[in-house]
Amino acid sequence: MKRRLHFSHWQCTSCGRKYQRDEVTYLCPTCSIDYKPGMPLPGVLEAYLDYPALAQELDFADYRNLSLKDFVQRFTVLESRHFPPLPVGETPFFPVRRLLPELRNLWIKNDSLLPSGSFKDRASVMMVAEARRLGISKIACASTGNAASSLAALCASCGIQAVIFAPASAPAAKLTQIKAHGAELHAVDGTYDDAFKAALEYSVAEGCLNRNTAYHPLTIEGKKSSGLEIFWQNGFKVPDWIIVPVGDGVILAGIHKAFADLKRTGLIEKLPRLLAVQAESSDAISSYWESGVYRDALKPQTVADSISVKTPSNAHWAVRTLKETNGAAIRVSDEAISEAQIKLAAQCGIFAEPSSAATLAGLEAALEQGIIKPEEQVVLLITGHGLKDISSFKV
Ligand SMILES: *Cc1c(COP(=O)(O)O)cnc(C)c1O
Ligand SMILES: [Zn+2]
């Protein structure tokens, strides 16, 4: 069925300037004029919808009767005909009782069951759809592994060329996925932050689309679908807490955007509180949140490769989500992550990669510190599959 899009415009999260759909591609041109790789991205753009029109349509459709897919689609900013054939979304949301018996209302959203095994598919599917809309046949991307394997899979499903810049140290399974899907892999002798820069240079030189996280606004916008699904699957109720593993802070912003859209549409009044969980050594967003002053992570080195980031691209928006949701940030050690990984596997059948298990470690710390109360409804966001990095399991 053909449906009207409710996309209105892009708005700069720094200066508030508005741009029409095809007036800009990446960052706010005014705010990013002095941008150089190696700093959090300035002028990240946020998609605004025509909220009154959307509210009217949802009301008319009696939104509580819509299917999950139909409900989420109403909020999308891209025409459905551009989407690749590989379906992304509708992952399970379910209560877990054995994990922490003192928590009566603990739930899991298992996004490790997306096609390439990570949350990144929610952004990649949008970037591939955007490339198809614009008639672009190649997309470049920097990644610690998951964004790349995800882009590679979605590109493969519709014949677009993915060009990947990843640190040579990425887990073997992720590099295998990238190659199996036929992507062009440039192993970068350096860190993720070096790969970020290399991918930017490449896409400028080649004139192709760039999927670096937070750089293209659809990478954030795409990730909101998980939050919208949680709302539908939770019986149109807002959980008290959603616990999110944080590297660049794009998943965090995506979840925030979902509930911001629901609020702007008048479907909810209160946002869920967001708990950002970071590895101790990769804590740039946590320290920014606590001190109000940005600094890089000093020496990111963690078993949780997917959240190992020195300079988080989306640091500014990430901190704003914590302010606006009355959220919190927490650091967890590699030991706590590994223990949580085993607990998730052995006590609820969830085989998660370390970054995702960090959410459980973060929950335990937040309970201990009294940030989260046992009677509250808590959602753990499981973002990546354990099979992507079996060498990290301390079994
Ligand atoms: C990318 C990723 C994260 C962190 O997301 P950011 O947007 O970088 O904060 C967490 N878990 C997994 C499995 C990921 O791939
Ligand atoms: Zn701006």
GROMACS .gro file of C-alpha atoms and ligand atoms in nm:
model
  411
    1MET     CA    1   0.000   0.000   0.000
    2LYS     CA    2   0.127   0.345  -0.088
    3ARG     CA    3   0.143   0.572   0.211
    4ARG     CA    4   0.238   0.933   0.255
    5LEU     CA    5   0.578   0.994   0.408
    6HIS     CA    6   0.578   1.214   0.712
    7PHE     CA    7   0.937   1.332   0.678
    8SER     CA    8   0.954   1.708   0.722
    9HIS     CA    9   1.314   1.830   0.735
   10TRP     CA   10   1.660   1.786   0.885
   11GLN     CA   11   1.748   1.996   1.184
   12CYS     CA   12   2.098   2.059   1.317
   13THR     CA   13   2.135   1.935   1.675
   14SER     CA   14   2.389   2.213   1.743
   15CYS     CA   15   2.256   2.533   1.584
   16GLY     CA   16   1.896   2.437   1.502
   17ARG     CA   17   1.918   2.531   1.133
   18LYS     CA   18   1.669   2.345   0.915
   19TYR     CA   19   1.742   2.179   0.581
   20GLN     CA   20   1.524   2.023   0.315
   21ARG     CA   21   1.561   1.656   0.234
   22ASP     CA   22   1.820   1.680  -0.045
   23GLU     CA   23   1.976   2.007   0.058
   24VAL     CA   24   2.236   1.831   0.275
   25THR     CA   25   2.378   1.479   0.296
   26TYR     CA   26   2.585   1.453   0.612
   27LEU     CA   27   2.655   1.715   0.880
   28CYS     CA   28   2.522   2.070   0.916
   29PRO     CA   29   2.739   2.261   0.666
   30THR     CA   30   2.763   2.565   0.895
   31CYS     CA   31   2.861   2.380   1.213
   32SER     CA   32   3.096   2.131   1.045
   33ILE     CA   33   3.299   2.384   0.852
   34ASP     CA   34   3.602   2.328   1.076
   35TYR     CA   35   3.545   1.956   1.128
   36LYS     CA   36   3.849   1.731   1.121
   37PRO     CA   37   3.841   1.358   1.196
   38GLY     CA   38   3.952   1.297   1.553
   39MET     CA   39   3.681   1.498   1.728
   40PRO     CA   40   3.315   1.422   1.807
   41LEU     CA   41   3.108   1.515   1.502
   42PRO     CA   42   2.980   1.874   1.508
   43GLY     CA   43   2.638   1.957   1.362
   44VAL     CA   44   2.484   1.609   1.354
   45LEU     CA   45   2.143   1.630   1.186
   46GLU     CA   46   1.816   1.503   1.329
   47ALA     CA   47   1.516   1.405   1.117
   48TYR     CA   48   1.194   1.589   1.200
   49LEU     CA   49   0.861   1.449   1.094
   50ASP     CA   50   0.537   1.626   1.022
   51TYR     CA   51   0.414   1.535   1.370
   52PRO     CA   52   0.059   1.678   1.348
   53ALA     CA   53  -0.005   1.488   1.023
   54LEU     CA   54   0.142   1.169   1.167
   55ALA     CA   55  -0.063   1.205   1.485
   56GLN     CA   56  -0.377   1.244   1.280
   57GLU     CA   57  -0.297   0.938   1.071
   58LEU     CA   58  -0.218   0.726   1.378
   59ASP     CA   59  -0.537   0.837   1.540
   60PHE     CA   60  -0.735   0.761   1.227
   61ALA     CA   61  -0.576   0.417   1.193
   62ASP     CA   62  -0.643   0.345   1.561
   63TYR     CA   63  -0.272   0.273   1.606
   64ARG     CA   64  -0.317   0.008   1.874
   65ASN     CA   65  -0.466  -0.216   1.608
   66LEU     CA   66  -0.173  -0.181   1.368
   67SER     CA   67   0.069  -0.469   1.323
   68LEU     CA   68   0.418  -0.416   1.460
   69LYS     CA   69   0.561  -0.365   1.114
   70ASP     CA   70   0.285  -0.129   1.010
   71PHE     CA   71   0.317   0.076   1.327
   72VAL     CA   72   0.694   0.121   1.288
   73GLN     CA   73   0.663   0.206   0.919
   74ARG     CA   74   0.445   0.506   0.991
   75PHE     CA   75   0.747   0.675   1.148
   76THR     CA   76   0.995   0.603   0.870
   77VAL     CA   77   1.152   0.876   0.659
   78LEU     CA   78   1.213   0.673   0.342
   79GLU     CA   79   0.969   0.536   0.085
   80SER     CA   80   0.922   0.163   0.133
   81ARG     CA   81   0.990   0.086  -0.235
   82HIS     CA   82   1.361   0.163  -0.185
   83PHE     CA   83   1.413  -0.091   0.092
   84PRO     CA   84   1.629  -0.395   0.010
   85PRO     CA   85   1.468  -0.741   0.014
   86LEU     CA   86   1.644  -0.857   0.332
   87PRO     CA   87   1.394  -0.791   0.615
   88VAL     CA   88   1.527  -0.606   0.920
   89GLY     CA   89   1.330  -0.579   1.243
   90GLU     CA   90   1.058  -0.748   1.448
   91THR     CA   91   1.304  -0.901   1.693
   92PRO     CA   92   1.182  -1.075   2.010
   93PHE     CA   93   1.097  -0.884   2.328
   94PHE     CA   94   1.035  -1.102   2.632
   95PRO     CA   95   1.056  -1.112   3.011
   96VAL     CA   96   1.343  -1.293   3.184
   97ARG     CA   97   1.289  -1.428   3.533
   98ARG     CA   98   1.596  -1.635   3.615
   99LEU     CA   99   1.863  -1.373   3.562
  100LEU     CA  100   1.812  -1.146   3.861
  101PRO     CA  101   1.527  -1.284   4.075
  102GLU     CA  102   1.502  -0.960   4.276
  103LEU     CA  103   1.401  -0.780   3.955
  104ARG     CA  104   1.038  -0.869   3.886
  105ASN     CA  105   1.005  -0.680   3.562
  106LEU     CA  106   1.320  -0.743   3.359
  107TRP     CA  107   1.291  -0.775   2.982
  108ILE     CA  108   1.521  -0.843   2.690
  109LYS     CA  109   1.504  -0.695   2.342
  110ASN     CA  110   1.710  -0.935   2.137
  111ASP     CA  111   1.849  -0.744   1.841
  112SER     CA  112   2.132  -0.992   1.803
  113LEU     CA  113   1.880  -1.187   1.592
  114LEU     CA  114   1.882  -0.932   1.310
  115PRO     CA  115   2.012  -1.071   0.975
  116SER     CA  116   2.384  -1.002   1.024
  117GLY     CA  117   2.370  -1.064   1.398
  118SER     CA  118   2.384  -0.707   1.523
  119PHE     CA  119   2.182  -0.393   1.586
  120LYS     CA  120   2.375  -0.223   1.304
  121ASP     CA  121   2.134  -0.372   1.050
  122ARG     CA  122   1.875  -0.113   1.152
  123ALA     CA  123   2.103   0.165   1.026
  124SER     CA  124   2.245  -0.023   0.728
  125VAL     CA  125   1.904  -0.097   0.584
  126MET     CA  126   1.830   0.277   0.576
  127MET     CA  127   2.162   0.360   0.412
  128VAL     CA  128   2.109   0.096   0.144
  129ALA     CA  129   1.756   0.227   0.082
  130GLU     CA  130   1.894   0.581   0.057
  131ALA     CA  131   2.160   0.471  -0.194
  132ARG     CA  132   1.884   0.310  -0.402
  133ARG     CA  133   1.674   0.626  -0.385
  134LEU     CA  134   1.968   0.833  -0.507
  135GLY     CA  135   2.085   0.578  -0.765
  136ILE     CA  136   2.425   0.535  -0.596
  137SER     CA  137   2.588   0.194  -0.641
  138LYS     CA  138   2.859   0.203  -0.375
  139ILE     CA  139   2.868   0.269   0.001
  140ALA     CA  140   3.183   0.312   0.210
  141CYS     CA  141   3.197   0.251   0.583
  142ALA     CA  142   3.439   0.249   0.874
  143SER     CA  143   3.368  -0.006   1.140
  144THR     CA  144   3.500  -0.207   1.429
  145GLY     CA  145   3.330  -0.499   1.255
  146ASN     CA  146   2.955  -0.505   1.304
  147ALA     CA  147   2.858  -0.198   1.101
  148ALA     CA  148   3.071  -0.341   0.822
  149SER     CA  149   2.936  -0.696   0.826
  150SER     CA  150   2.588  -0.550   0.845
  151LEU     CA  151   2.637  -0.313   0.553
  152ALA     CA  152   2.799  -0.595   0.355
  153ALA     CA  153   2.496  -0.821   0.409
  154LEU     CA  154   2.237  -0.560   0.320
  155CYS     CA  155   2.432  -0.446   0.015
  156ALA     CA  156   2.464  -0.808  -0.099
  157SER     CA  157   2.086  -0.846  -0.088
  158CYS     CA  158   2.043  -0.589  -0.365
  159GLY     CA  159   2.370  -0.570  -0.558
  160ILE     CA  160   2.525  -0.257  -0.409
  161GLN     CA  161   2.903  -0.255  -0.355
  162ALA     CA  162   3.011  -0.215   0.008
  163VAL     CA  163   3.363  -0.084   0.070
  164ILE     CA  164   3.480  -0.145   0.424
  165PHE     CA  165   3.756   0.011   0.633
  166ALA     CA  166   3.814  -0.194   0.947
  167PRO     CA  167   4.101  -0.236   1.190
  168ALA     CA  168   4.295  -0.553   1.110
  169SER     CA  169   4.239  -0.650   1.475
  170ALA     CA  170   3.859  -0.690   1.434
  171PRO     CA  171   3.724  -1.031   1.545
  172ALA     CA  172   3.778  -1.297   1.278
  173ALA     CA  173   3.410  -1.389   1.239
  174LYS     CA  174   3.319  -1.030   1.155
  175LEU     CA  175   3.595  -1.008   0.892
  176THR     CA  176   3.476  -1.340   0.750
  177GLN     CA  177   3.119  -1.210   0.727
  178ILE     CA  178   3.240  -0.901   0.540
  179LYS     CA  179   3.427  -1.109   0.285
  180ALA     CA  180   3.154  -1.373   0.252
  181HIS     CA  181   2.903  -1.106   0.154
  182GLY     CA  182   3.136  -0.987  -0.120
  183ALA     CA  183   3.236  -0.652   0.025
  184GLU     CA  184   3.568  -0.488  -0.058
  185LEU     CA  185   3.771  -0.497   0.263
  186HIS     CA  186   4.050  -0.251   0.340
  187ALA     CA  187   4.218  -0.365   0.660
  188VAL     CA  188   4.343  -0.054   0.837
  189ASP     CA  189   4.667  -0.086   1.025
  190GLY     CA  190   4.547   0.118   1.321
  191THR     CA  191   4.241   0.183   1.532
  192TYR     CA  192   3.874   0.230   1.453
  193ASP     CA  193   3.932   0.604   1.465
  194ASP     CA  194   4.193   0.570   1.188
  195ALA     CA  195   3.945   0.364   0.986
  196PHE     CA  196   3.684   0.639   1.031
  197LYS     CA  197   3.918   0.889   0.868
  198ALA     CA  198   4.018   0.655   0.586
  199ALA     CA  199   3.655   0.585   0.495
  200LEU     CA  200   3.575   0.957   0.485
  201GLU     CA  201   3.866   1.025   0.251
  202TYR     CA  202   3.765   0.735   0.030
  203SER     CA  203   3.402   0.841  -0.008
  204VAL     CA  204   3.502   1.197  -0.096
  205ALA     CA  205   3.750   1.073  -0.357
  206GLU     CA  206   3.504   0.821  -0.505
  207GLY     CA  207   3.186   1.025  -0.475
  208CYS     CA  208   3.003   0.737  -0.310
  209LEU     CA  209   2.775   0.734  -0.007
  210ASN     CA  210   2.936   0.713   0.339
  211ARG     CA  211   2.784   0.507   0.620
  212ASN     CA  212   3.022   0.611   0.900
  213THR     CA  213   2.815   0.607   1.214
  214ALA     CA  214   2.644   0.939   1.306
  215TYR     CA  215   2.802   1.106   1.002
  216HIS     CA  216   2.500   1.032   0.788
  217PRO     CA  217   2.183   1.120   0.982
  218LEU     CA  218   2.003   0.806   0.865
  219THR     CA  219   2.247   0.597   1.070
  220ILE     CA  220   2.081   0.744   1.379
  221GLU     CA  221   1.730   0.766   1.240
  222GLY     CA  222   1.742   0.399   1.134
  223LYS     CA  223   1.818   0.284   1.483
  224LYS     CA  224   1.499   0.428   1.625
  225SER     CA  225   1.302   0.131   1.490
  226SER     CA  226   1.414  -0.078   1.787
  227GLY     CA  227   1.269   0.172   2.035
  228LEU     CA  228   0.943   0.189   1.842
  229GLU     CA  229   0.924  -0.191   1.847
  230ILE     CA  230   0.982  -0.197   2.222
  231PHE     CA  231   0.693   0.046   2.272
  232TRP     CA  232   0.455  -0.164   2.058
  233GLN     CA  233   0.571  -0.494   2.207
  234ASN     CA  234   0.537  -0.358   2.559
  235GLY     CA  235   0.167  -0.298   2.499
  236PHE     CA  236   0.215   0.073   2.410
  237LYS     CA  237   0.375   0.142   2.746
  238VAL     CA  238   0.706   0.314   2.818
  239PRO     CA  239   0.947   0.105   3.026
  240ASP     CA  240   1.114   0.277   3.322
  241TRP     CA  241   1.466   0.203   3.198
  242ILE     CA  242   1.633   0.091   2.876
  243ILE     CA  243   1.994  -0.017   2.915
  244VAL     CA  244   2.212   0.052   2.615
  245PRO     CA  245   2.575  -0.040   2.542
  246VAL     CA  246   2.754   0.272   2.424
  247GLY     CA  247   3.052   0.325   2.198
  248ASP     CA  248   2.987   0.608   1.952
  249GLY     CA  249   2.652   0.679   2.114
  250VAL     CA  250   2.441   0.621   1.805
  251ILE     CA  251   2.228   0.335   1.936
  252LEU     CA  252   2.161   0.549   2.243
  253ALA     CA  253   2.051   0.840   2.024
  254GLY     CA  254   1.841   0.609   1.806
  255ILE     CA  255   1.649   0.476   2.107
  256HIS     CA  256   1.607   0.832   2.234
  257LYS     CA  257   1.480   0.943   1.892
  258ALA     CA  258   1.214   0.669   1.893
  259PHE     CA  259   1.063   0.795   2.214
  260ALA     CA  260   1.114   1.160   2.120
  261ASP     CA  261   0.906   1.091   1.807
  262LEU     CA  262   0.638   0.916   2.014
  263LYS     CA  263   0.628   1.216   2.246
  264ARG     CA  264   0.616   1.471   1.965
  265THR     CA  265   0.328   1.274   1.817
  266GLY     CA  266   0.145   1.286   2.148
  267LEU     CA  267   0.144   0.909   2.201
  268ILE     CA  268   0.344   0.931   2.524
  269GLU     CA  269   0.418   1.192   2.786
  270LYS     CA  270   0.729   1.060   2.954
  271LEU     CA  271   1.052   0.929   2.800
  272PRO     CA  272   1.209   0.609   2.933
  273ARG     CA  273   1.524   0.670   3.135
  274LEU     CA  274   1.833   0.558   2.947
  275LEU     CA  275   2.131   0.395   3.113
  276ALA     CA  276   2.445   0.423   2.901
  277VAL     CA  277   2.691   0.144   2.973
  278GLN     CA  278   3.054   0.180   2.871
  279ALA     CA  279   3.368  -0.024   2.917
  280GLU     CA  280   3.599   0.137   3.174
  281SER     CA  281   3.870   0.210   2.922
  282SER     CA  282   3.630   0.346   2.662
  283ASP     CA  283   3.444   0.597   2.872
  284ALA     CA  284   3.448   0.925   2.678
  285ILE     CA  285   3.069   0.969   2.689
  286SER     CA  286   3.046   0.880   3.060
  287SER     CA  287   3.315   1.131   3.151
  288TYR     CA  288   3.156   1.397   2.928
  289TRP     CA  289   2.822   1.335   3.102
  290GLU     CA  290   2.976   1.361   3.448
  291SER     CA  291   3.205   1.659   3.396
  292GLY     CA  292   3.025   1.852   3.123
  293VAL     CA  293   3.354   1.876   2.938
  294TYR     CA  294   3.448   1.652   2.646
  295ARG     CA  295   3.769   1.449   2.647
  296ASP     CA  296   3.873   1.141   2.446
  297ALA     CA  297   3.888   0.800   2.611
  298LEU     CA  298   4.245   0.774   2.732
  299LYS     CA  299   4.334   0.426   2.615
  300PRO     CA  300   4.042   0.223   2.480
  301GLN     CA  301   4.127  -0.142   2.522
  302THR     CA  302   3.845  -0.376   2.612
  303VAL     CA  303   3.714  -0.725   2.547
  304ALA     CA  304   3.400  -0.549   2.418
  305ASP     CA  305   3.538  -0.449   2.077
  306SER     CA  306   3.208  -0.304   1.956
  307ILE     CA  307   3.212  -0.033   2.219
  308SER     CA  308   3.585   0.036   2.206
  309VAL     CA  309   3.599   0.396   2.085
  310LYS     CA  310   3.844   0.674   2.159
  311THR     CA  311   3.647   0.961   2.005
  312PRO     CA  312   3.273   0.888   2.000
  313SER     CA  313   3.124   1.047   1.687
  314ASN     CA  314   2.790   1.113   1.848
  315ALA     CA  315   2.912   1.231   2.189
  316HIS     CA  316   2.708   1.553   2.198
  317TRP     CA  317   2.371   1.398   2.119
  318ALA     CA  318   2.448   1.102   2.347
  319VAL     CA  319   2.494   1.333   2.645
  320ARG     CA  320   2.177   1.520   2.553
  321THR     CA  321   1.979   1.192   2.564
  322LEU     CA  322   2.094   1.135   2.920
  323LYS     CA  323   1.990   1.488   3.020
  324GLU     CA  324   1.651   1.470   2.850
  325THR     CA  325   1.563   1.126   2.985
  326ASN     CA  326   1.697   1.181   3.336
  327GLY     CA  327   1.933   0.897   3.255
  328ALA     CA  328   2.269   0.786   3.384
  329ALA     CA  329   2.603   0.652   3.263
  330ILE     CA  330   2.795   0.366   3.413
  331ARG     CA  331   3.136   0.209   3.351
  332VAL     CA  332   3.194  -0.165   3.377
  333SER     CA  333   3.516  -0.367   3.393
  334ASP     CA  334   3.611  -0.637   3.146
  335GLU     CA  335   3.579  -0.894   3.426
  336ALA     CA  336   3.222  -0.786   3.496
  337ILE     CA  337   3.144  -0.802   3.122
  338SER     CA  338   3.281  -1.155   3.092
  339GLU     CA  339   3.086  -1.273   3.396
  340ALA     CA  340   2.769  -1.119   3.259
  341GLN     CA  341   2.830  -1.287   2.925
  342ILE     CA  342   2.839  -1.629   3.086
  343LYS     CA  343   2.535  -1.549   3.302
  344LEU     CA  344   2.327  -1.447   3.001
  345ALA     CA  345   2.425  -1.764   2.819
  346ALA     CA  346   2.384  -2.004   3.111
  347GLN     CA  347   2.078  -1.853   3.277
  348CYS     CA  348   1.862  -1.730   2.995
  349GLY     CA  349   1.992  -1.888   2.676
  350ILE     CA  350   2.118  -1.564   2.526
  351PHE     CA  351   2.457  -1.597   2.358
  352ALA     CA  352   2.565  -1.233   2.335
  353GLU     CA  353   2.886  -1.061   2.236
  354PRO     CA  354   3.070  -0.876   2.513
  355SER     CA  355   2.936  -0.530   2.429
  356SER     CA  356   2.580  -0.657   2.476
  357ALA     CA  357   2.659  -0.844   2.794
  358ALA     CA  358   2.789  -0.512   2.928
  359THR     CA  359   2.424  -0.410   2.968
  360LEU     CA  360   2.374  -0.679   3.232
  361ALA     CA  361   2.694  -0.581   3.410
  362GLY     CA  362   2.571  -0.220   3.401
  363LEU     CA  363   2.233  -0.319   3.541
  364GLU     CA  364   2.393  -0.502   3.833
  365ALA     CA  365   2.608  -0.197   3.912
  366ALA     CA  366   2.309   0.038   3.879
  367LEU     CA  367   2.104  -0.177   4.119
  368GLU     CA  368   2.388  -0.180   4.368
  369GLN     CA  369   2.424   0.197   4.349
  370GLY     CA  370   2.049   0.247   4.388
  371ILE     CA  371   2.016   0.413   4.046
  372ILE     CA  372   1.768   0.147   3.937
  373LYS     CA  373   1.505   0.017   4.182
  374PRO     CA  374   1.404  -0.352   4.183
  375GLU     CA  375   1.038  -0.272   4.120
  376GLU     CA  376   1.106  -0.080   3.798
  377GLN     CA  377   1.058  -0.219   3.449
  378VAL     CA  378   1.399  -0.261   3.288
  379VAL     CA  379   1.487  -0.354   2.929
  380LEU     CA  380   1.828  -0.492   2.837
  381LEU     CA  381   1.917  -0.420   2.477
  382ILE     CA  382   2.109  -0.717   2.336
  383THR     CA  383   2.289  -0.572   2.037
  384GLY     CA  384   2.528  -0.837   1.903
  385HIS     CA  385   2.546  -1.216   1.871
  386GLY     CA  386   2.802  -1.414   2.071
  387LEU     CA  387   2.904  -1.622   1.771
  388LYS     CA  388   3.068  -1.312   1.628
  389ASP     CA  389   3.350  -1.336   1.877
  390ILE     CA  390   3.372  -1.672   2.051
  391SER     CA  391   3.732  -1.618   2.162
  392SER     CA  392   3.603  -1.356   2.407
  393PHE     CA  393   3.408  -1.616   2.610
  394LYS     CA  394   3.581  -1.711   2.933
  395VAL     CA  395   3.423  -2.056   2.962
  396LIG     C1  396   2.804  -0.070   1.752
  396LIG     C2  397   2.765  -0.156   1.863
  396LIG     C3  398   2.739  -0.105   1.991
  396LIG     C4  399   2.755   0.041   2.026
  396LIG     O1  400   2.679   0.128   1.948
  396LIG     P1  401   2.721   0.281   1.936
  396LIG     O2  402   2.622   0.340   1.847
  396LIG     O3  403   2.860   0.282   1.878
  396LIG     O4  404   2.721   0.338   2.072
  396LIG     C5  405   2.699  -0.193   2.088
  396LIG     N1  406   2.688  -0.324   2.064
  396LIG     C6  407   2.714  -0.378   1.942
  396LIG     C7  408   2.700  -0.524   1.923
  396LIG     C8  409   2.753  -0.295   1.838
  396LIG     O5  410   2.779  -0.350   1.720
  397ZN      ZN  411   2.440   2.360   1.266
   0.00000   0.00000   0.00000
